[in-house]
C-alpha atoms as a printed R data frame, in Angstrom:
    type eleno elety resid chain resno      x       y       z
1   ATOM     1    CA   MET     A     1 41.269 -22.235   6.811
2   ATOM     2    CA   VAL     A     2 39.673 -19.663   9.127
3   ATOM     3    CA   PHE     A     3 40.773 -18.675  12.626
4   ATOM     4    CA   GLY     A     4 38.346 -16.700  14.791
5   ATOM     5    CA   PHE     A     5 34.644 -15.912  14.537
6   ATOM     6    CA   CYS     A     6 32.277 -12.966  14.932
7   ATOM     7    CA   SER     A     7 30.429 -12.937  18.241
8   ATOM     8    CA   SER     A     8 27.720 -10.353  17.822
9   ATOM     9    CA   THR     A     9 24.089  -9.755  18.773
10  ATOM    10    CA   VAL     A    10 23.338  -8.771  15.171
11  ATOM    11    CA   ALA     A    11 20.675 -10.959  13.572
12  ATOM    12    CA   GLN     A    12 22.086 -13.726  11.393
13  ATOM    13    CA   GLU     A    13 20.298 -12.383   8.301
14  ATOM    14    CA   ASP     A    14 22.249  -9.109   8.637
15  ATOM    15    CA   PHE     A    15 25.573 -10.914   8.244
16  ATOM    16    CA   ALA     A    16 27.175 -10.514   4.832
17  ATOM    17    CA   LYS     A    17 29.346 -13.009   2.992
18  ATOM    18    CA   VAL     A    18 32.630 -11.358   2.026
19  ATOM    19    CA   HIS     A    19 34.885 -13.285  -0.298
20  ATOM    20    CA   GLY     A    20 37.399 -12.806  -3.082
21  ATOM    21    CA   THR     A    21 40.816 -13.744  -4.420
22  ATOM    22    CA   VAL     A    22 44.308 -12.513  -3.585
23  ATOM    23    CA   TYR     A    23 46.277 -11.867  -6.781
24  ATOM    24    CA   TYR     A    24 50.029 -11.613  -7.307
25  ATOM    25    CA   TRP     A    25 50.822  -8.099  -8.583
26  ATOM    26    CA   TYR     A    26 53.151  -9.104 -11.424
27  ATOM    27    CA   ASN     A    27 50.973 -11.492 -13.459
28  ATOM    28    CA   LEU     A    28 47.601 -11.275 -11.639
29  ATOM    29    CA   GLU     A    29 47.696 -14.984 -10.838
30  ATOM    30    CA   PRO     A    30 46.151 -16.178  -7.535
31  ATOM    31    CA   LEU     A    31 48.665 -15.858  -4.689
32  ATOM    32    CA   ARG     A    32 48.600 -19.194  -2.878
33  ATOM    33    CA   ASN     A    33 48.933 -19.436   0.919
34  ATOM    34    CA   ALA     A    34 48.392 -15.726   1.486
35  ATOM    35    CA   ILE     A    35 47.168 -14.858   4.999
36  ATOM    36    CA   VAL     A    36 44.001 -12.741   4.851
37  ATOM    37    CA   GLU     A    37 42.854 -10.866   7.959
38  ATOM    38    CA   VAL     A    38 39.849  -8.667   8.801
39  ATOM    39    CA   ASN     A    39 39.662  -6.434  11.884
40  ATOM    40    CA   SER     A    40 36.355  -7.796  13.158
41  ATOM    41    CA   THR     A    41 35.697  -8.512  16.837
42  ATOM    42    CA   PRO     A    42 37.431 -10.842  17.387
43  ATOM    43    CA   VAL     A    43 39.863 -10.606  14.474
44  ATOM    44    CA   GLN     A    44 39.332 -13.250  11.768
45  ATOM    45    CA   VAL     A    45 42.252 -14.782   9.874
46  ATOM    46    CA   TYR     A    46 42.012 -16.954   6.763
47  ATOM    47    CA   VAL     A    47 44.812 -18.907   5.100
48  ATOM    48    CA   ALA     A    48 44.017 -18.668   1.363
49  ATOM    49    CA   LYS     A    49 45.587 -21.919   0.134
50  ATOM    50    CA   ASN     A    50 44.408 -21.383  -3.445
51  ATOM    51    CA   GLY     A    51 44.350 -17.595  -3.238
52  ATOM    52    CA   GLU     A    52 40.638 -17.501  -2.315
53  ATOM    53    CA   TYR     A    53 39.195 -16.434   1.050
54  ATOM    54    CA   SER     A    54 35.785 -15.983   2.693
55  ATOM    55    CA   PHE     A    55 34.380 -14.288   5.821
56  ATOM    56    CA   ASN     A    56 30.933 -13.754   7.362
57  ATOM    57    CA   LEU     A    57 30.668 -10.232   8.809
58  ATOM    58    CA   PRO     A    58 27.959  -8.092  10.439
59  ATOM    59    CA   PRO     A    59 27.296  -4.490   9.329
60  ATOM    60    CA   GLY     A    60 30.187  -2.126   9.984
61  ATOM    61    CA   ASN     A    61 33.430  -0.677   8.659
62  ATOM    62    CA   TYR     A    62 36.359  -3.028   8.151
63  ATOM    63    CA   VAL     A    63 39.894  -3.242   6.814
64  ATOM    64    CA   ILE     A    64 40.837  -6.435   4.979
65  ATOM    65    CA   THR     A    65 44.550  -7.157   4.603
66  ATOM    66    CA   ALA     A    66 46.498  -9.887   2.846
67  ATOM    67    CA   ARG     A    67 50.081 -10.843   3.646
68  ATOM    68    CA   TYR     A    68 52.412 -13.305   1.996
69  ATOM    69    CA   TYR     A    69 55.469 -14.602   3.854
70  ATOM    70    CA   ARG     A    70 58.475 -16.584   2.691
71  ATOM    71    CA   ASP     A    71 60.924 -17.901   5.300
72  ATOM    72    CA   ASN     A    72 59.135 -15.733   7.908
73  ATOM    73    CA   VAL     A    73 59.800 -12.602   5.824
74  ATOM    74    CA   LEU     A    74 56.849 -10.479   4.671
75  ATOM    75    CA   LEU     A    75 57.165 -10.115   0.881
76  ATOM    76    CA   TYR     A    76 53.757  -8.948  -0.429
77  ATOM    77    CA   TYR     A    77 50.918  -6.956   1.100
78  ATOM    78    CA   ALA     A    78 47.434  -5.747   0.127
79  ATOM    79    CA   GLU     A    79 44.787  -3.706   1.946
80  ATOM    80    CA   GLU     A    80 41.174  -2.746   1.187
81  ATOM    81    CA   ASN     A    81 38.550  -0.807   3.171
82  ATOM    82    CA   LEU     A    82 35.032  -2.232   3.292
83  ATOM    83    CA   THR     A    83 31.696  -0.939   4.572
84  ATOM    84    CA   ILE     A    84 28.942  -3.528   5.087
85  ATOM    85    CA   LEU     A    85 25.389  -2.185   5.160
86  ATOM    86    CA   GLU     A    86 22.477  -3.661   7.079
87  ATOM    87    CA   GLY     A    87 20.574  -6.417   5.369
88  ATOM    88    CA   GLY     A    88 23.448  -8.812   4.669
89  ATOM    89    CA   GLY     A    89 24.236  -9.710   1.081
90  ATOM    90    CA   GLU     A    90 27.388 -10.683  -0.757
91  ATOM    91    CA   TYR     A    91 30.529  -8.610  -1.204
92  ATOM    92    CA   ILE     A    92 33.341  -9.586  -3.588
93  ATOM    93    CA   ILE     A    93 36.626  -7.942  -2.623
94  ATOM    94    CA   ASP     A    94 39.651  -8.976  -4.690
95  ATOM    95    CA   LEU     A    95 43.096  -7.991  -3.418
96  ATOM    96    CA   ILE     A    96 46.251  -7.324  -5.441
97  ATOM    97    CA   ALA     A    97 49.339  -7.977  -3.288
98  ATOM    98    CA   PHE     A    98 52.244  -5.644  -3.995
99  ATOM    99    CA   PRO     A    99 55.857  -6.077  -2.778
100 ATOM   100    CA   LEU     A   100 56.923  -4.205   0.346
101 ATOM   101    CA   PHE     A   101 60.292  -2.861  -0.742
102 ATOM   102    CA   GLU     A   102 60.211  -0.413   2.172
103 ATOM   103    CA   ASP     A   103 60.954  -3.371   4.462
104 ATOM   104    CA   VAL     A   104 64.729  -3.704   4.853
105 ATOM   105    CA   GLU     A   105 64.486  -7.511   4.996
106 ATOM   106    CA   ILE     A   106 63.036  -7.606   1.489
107 ATOM   107    CA   ALA     A   107 66.422  -6.455   0.208
108 ATOM   108    CA   ASP     A   108 67.595 -10.044   0.797
109 ATOM   109    CA   GLU     A   109 65.977 -10.927  -2.542
110 ATOM   110    CA   THR     A   110 68.566  -8.789  -4.298
111 ATOM   111    CA   ASN     A   111 71.243 -11.178  -3.074
112 ATOM   112    CA   LEU     A   112 70.064 -13.679  -5.693
113 ATOM   113    CA   VAL     A   113 72.762 -12.344  -8.040
114 ATOM   114    CA   PRO     A   114 75.447 -14.679  -9.472
115 ATOM   115    CA   SER     A   115 78.844 -14.307  -7.831
116 ATOM   116    CA   ILE     A   116 81.475 -12.481  -9.865
117 ATOM   117    CA   GLU     A   117 85.047 -13.513  -9.226
118 ATOM   118    CA   THR     A   118 87.631 -10.741  -9.114
119 ATOM   119    CA   PRO     A   119 91.280 -10.788  -8.041
120 ATOM   120    CA   GLU     A   120 91.084  -7.511  -6.174
121 ATOM   121    CA   SER     A   121 90.609  -7.732  -2.425
122 ATOM   122    CA   GLY     A   122 87.061  -6.748  -1.510
123 ATOM   123    CA   GLY     A   123 86.090  -6.368  -5.182
124 ATOM   124    CA   LEU     A   124 83.470  -9.121  -5.053
125 ATOM   125    CA   TRP     A   125 81.639  -7.417  -2.203
126 ATOM   126    CA   ILE     A   126 81.652  -4.041  -3.967
127 ATOM   127    CA   ILE     A   127 80.356  -5.457  -7.265
128 ATOM   128    CA   SER     A   128 77.649  -7.505  -5.525
129 ATOM   129    CA   ALA     A   129 76.575  -4.473  -3.490
130 ATOM   130    CA   ALA     A   130 76.418  -2.265  -6.602
131 ATOM   131    CA   ILE     A   131 74.328  -4.790  -8.526
132 ATOM   132    CA   GLY     A   132 72.065  -5.318  -5.535
133 ATOM   133    CA   ALA     A   133 71.541  -1.567  -5.099
134 ATOM   134    CA   ALA     A   134 70.714  -1.144  -8.802
135 ATOM   135    CA   VAL     A   135 68.162  -3.977  -8.692
136 ATOM   136    CA   PHE     A   136 66.646  -2.561  -5.508
137 ATOM   137    CA   ILE     A   137 66.267   0.957  -6.954
138 ATOM   138    CA   LEU     A   138 64.682  -0.390 -10.134
139 ATOM   139    CA   ALA     A   139 62.263  -2.534  -8.137
140 ATOM   140    CA   VAL     A   140 61.224   0.414  -5.966
141 ATOM   141    CA   GLY     A   141 60.530   2.490  -9.083
142 ATOM   142    CA   VAL     A   142 58.346  -0.247 -10.596
143 ATOM   143    CA   PHE     A   143 56.475  -0.688  -7.304
144 ATOM   144    CA   TYR     A   144 55.560   2.982  -6.897
145 ATOM   145    CA   TYR     A   145 54.588   3.275 -10.575
146 ATOM   146    CA   LEU     A   146 52.186   0.328 -10.295
147 ATOM   147    CA   LYS     A   147 50.897   1.507  -6.930
148 ATOM   148    CA   LYS     A   148 50.089   4.946  -8.352
149 ATOM   149    CA   ARG     A   149 48.412   3.458 -11.432
150 ATOM   150    CA   ARG     A   150 46.347   1.137  -9.230
151 ATOM   151    CA   LYS     A   151 44.854   4.009  -7.202
152 ATOM   152    CA   ARG     A   152 43.618   5.937 -10.236
153 ATOM   153    CA   LEU     A   153 43.218   4.741 -13.790
154 ATOM   154    CA   PRO     A   154 44.843   7.191 -16.234
155 ATOM   155    CA   GLU     A   155 42.590   9.345 -18.382
156 ATOM   156    CA   PRO     A   156 42.822   8.889 -22.181
157 ATOM   157    CA   LYS     A   157 45.200  11.309 -23.880
158 ATOM   158    CA   ALA     A   158 43.741  13.985 -26.115
159 ATOM   159    CA   GLU     A   159 46.168  13.211 -28.910
160 ATOM   160    CA   PRO     A   160 46.279   9.816 -30.626
161 ATOM   161    CA   SER     A   161 48.548   7.249 -29.033
162 ATOM   162    CA   ARG     A   162 51.855   6.736 -30.806
163 ATOM   163    CA   GLU     A   163 51.610   2.989 -30.204
164 ATOM   164    CA   THR     A   164 48.517   1.249 -31.517
165 ATOM   165    CA   ILE     A   165 48.090  -2.481 -31.256
166 ATOM   166    CA   LYS     A   166 46.649  -3.926 -34.489
167 ATOM   167    CA   TYR     A   167 45.534  -7.537 -34.810
168 ATOM   168    CA   VAL     A   168 45.235  -9.139 -38.227
169 ATOM   169    CA   GLY     A   169 41.694 -10.293 -38.984
170 ATOM   170    CA   LEU     A   170 40.164  -8.609 -35.919
171 ATOM   171    CA   PRO     A   171 36.744  -6.987 -36.653
172 ATOM   172    CA   ALA     A   172 36.650  -3.191 -36.528
173 ATOM   173    CA   ASP     A   173 34.366  -3.025 -33.476
174 ATOM   174    CA   LEU     A   174 36.644  -5.360 -31.472
175 ATOM   175    CA   GLN     A   175 39.721  -3.408 -32.603
176 ATOM   176    CA   GLU     A   176 38.003  -0.242 -31.344
177 ATOM   177    CA   ILE     A   177 37.686  -1.787 -27.873
178 ATOM   178    CA   VAL     A   178 41.358  -2.813 -27.911
179 ATOM   179    CA   ASP     A   179 42.332   0.753 -28.842
180 ATOM   180    CA   LYS     A   180 40.244   2.219 -25.998
181 ATOM   181    CA   ILE     A   181 41.877  -0.089 -23.460
182 ATOM   182    CA   LYS     A   182 45.306   0.793 -24.879
183 ATOM   183    CA   GLU     A   183 44.566   4.529 -24.576
184 ATOM   184    CA   ALA     A   184 43.657   3.991 -20.915
185 ATOM   185    CA   GLY     A   185 47.061   2.499 -20.180
186 ATOM   186    CA   GLY     A   186 46.224  -1.153 -20.733
187 ATOM   187    CA   ARG     A   187 43.566  -1.466 -17.995
188 ATOM   188    CA   ILE     A   188 40.130   0.098 -17.531
189 ATOM   189    CA   THR     A   189 36.905  -0.665 -15.683
190 ATOM   190    CA   GLN     A   190 34.079  -2.132 -17.727
191 ATOM   191    CA   LEU     A   191 31.846   0.788 -16.728
192 ATOM   192    CA   GLU     A   192 34.337   3.380 -17.996
193 ATOM   193    CA   LEU     A   193 34.852   1.424 -21.200
194 ATOM   194    CA   ARG     A   194 31.106   1.292 -21.794
195 ATOM   195    CA   GLU     A   195 30.900   5.097 -21.498
196 ATOM   196    CA   LYS     A   196 33.545   5.484 -24.236
197 ATOM   197    CA   LEU     A   197 31.732   3.280 -26.770
198 ATOM   198    CA   PRO     A   198 28.557   3.876 -28.844
199 ATOM   199    CA   TYR     A   199 27.262   0.368 -28.090
200 ATOM   200    CA   SER     A   200 24.703  -1.031 -25.669
201 ATOM   201    CA   GLU     A   201 25.826  -2.617 -22.393
202 ATOM   202    CA   ALA     A   202 24.804  -6.064 -23.679
203 ATOM   203    CA   LYS     A   203 26.833  -5.726 -26.886
204 ATOM   204    CA   VAL     A   204 29.897  -4.470 -25.013
205 ATOM   205    CA   SER     A   205 29.671  -7.496 -22.709
206 ATOM   206    CA   LEU     A   206 29.443  -9.876 -25.706
207 ATOM   207    CA   MET     A   207 32.395  -8.206 -27.450
208 ATOM   208    CA   LEU     A   208 34.489  -8.429 -24.275
209 ATOM   209    CA   THR     A   209 33.669 -12.132 -24.042
210 ATOM   210    CA   ASP     A   210 34.811 -12.534 -27.660
211 ATOM   211    CA   LEU     A   211 38.099 -10.733 -26.939
212 ATOM   212    CA   GLU     A   212 38.611 -12.804 -23.786
213 ATOM   213    CA   ASN     A   213 38.096 -16.031 -25.757
214 ATOM   214    CA   ARG     A   214 40.698 -14.816 -28.262
215 ATOM   215    CA   GLY     A   215 43.150 -14.315 -25.385
216 ATOM   216    CA   LEU     A   216 43.454 -10.567 -26.019
217 ATOM   217    CA   ILE     A   217 42.033  -9.359 -22.685
218 ATOM   218    CA   ARG     A   218 41.430 -10.532 -19.129
219 ATOM   219    CA   ARG     A   219 38.513  -9.621 -16.888
220 ATOM   220    CA   ILE     A   220 39.145  -9.398 -13.146
221 ATOM   221    CA   LYS     A   221 36.169  -9.127 -10.765
222 ATOM   222    CA   LYS     A   222 36.511  -6.019  -8.584
223 ATOM   223    CA   GLY     A   223 33.675  -5.287  -6.166
224 ATOM   224    CA   ARG     A   224 30.475  -5.158  -8.201
225 ATOM   225    CA   GLY     A   225 32.200  -4.567 -11.534
226 ATOM   226    CA   ASN     A   226 35.039  -5.776 -13.707
227 ATOM   227    CA   VAL     A   227 38.509  -4.456 -14.521
228 ATOM   228    CA   ILE     A   228 39.509  -5.099 -18.137
229 ATOM   229    CA   ILE     A   229 43.237  -5.775 -18.679
230 ATOM   230    CA   LEU     A   230 44.882  -5.918 -22.095
231 ATOM   231    CA   SER     A   231 46.943  -9.101 -22.518
232 ATOM   232    CA   GLU     A   232 50.607  -8.845 -23.469
233 ATOM   233    CA   VAL     A   233 50.324 -10.582 -26.845
234 ATOM   234    CA   GLY     A   234 51.298  -9.659 -30.360
């Protein structure tokens, strides 16, 4: 569902189709009913019922944001910058919505802790507050770790990784790809992976399809390329 439209003197053929999917940060599943907004003139807003959104935009610089609310409280947020060149075309911009633990209201989620009965006066409040604070601190740490890893994929370590995932019956060339993804922290762009392997682009694509069919990896469309994510199996 879209609210707003672009009123511009730009020729229709210069408009670009911008679309993508809003993903939930924890399991990379589509985030249903996220509200996607782009700062066009006027502003366009899209309610992504199935996690997918679409806009038609003229050339220019834009900021696309996604917000997810529950009970009128903002829980998850994503933001991407976009530059559309003249000549139209198609732009795929996927968004990963992360929790906004900086917002004080988000701390209400930490209240979902079972009550602990205690005979001491005020003891229940103190225990609940301590558990809530511990959960909040842990959540903030996870959020900033994932946020930092999202901005820049880690470089492979010079020394061999202490943990190596081995799959019984997996061909050596496919195991090599799994090892490369593992060395990169469990996620890597397809372009970077291709540069680390002695195979052609076509063969790398076929091997990734094989691994995806086996359920060992997932490919997420990001702009004009793919991000390869190692599945949590085995």
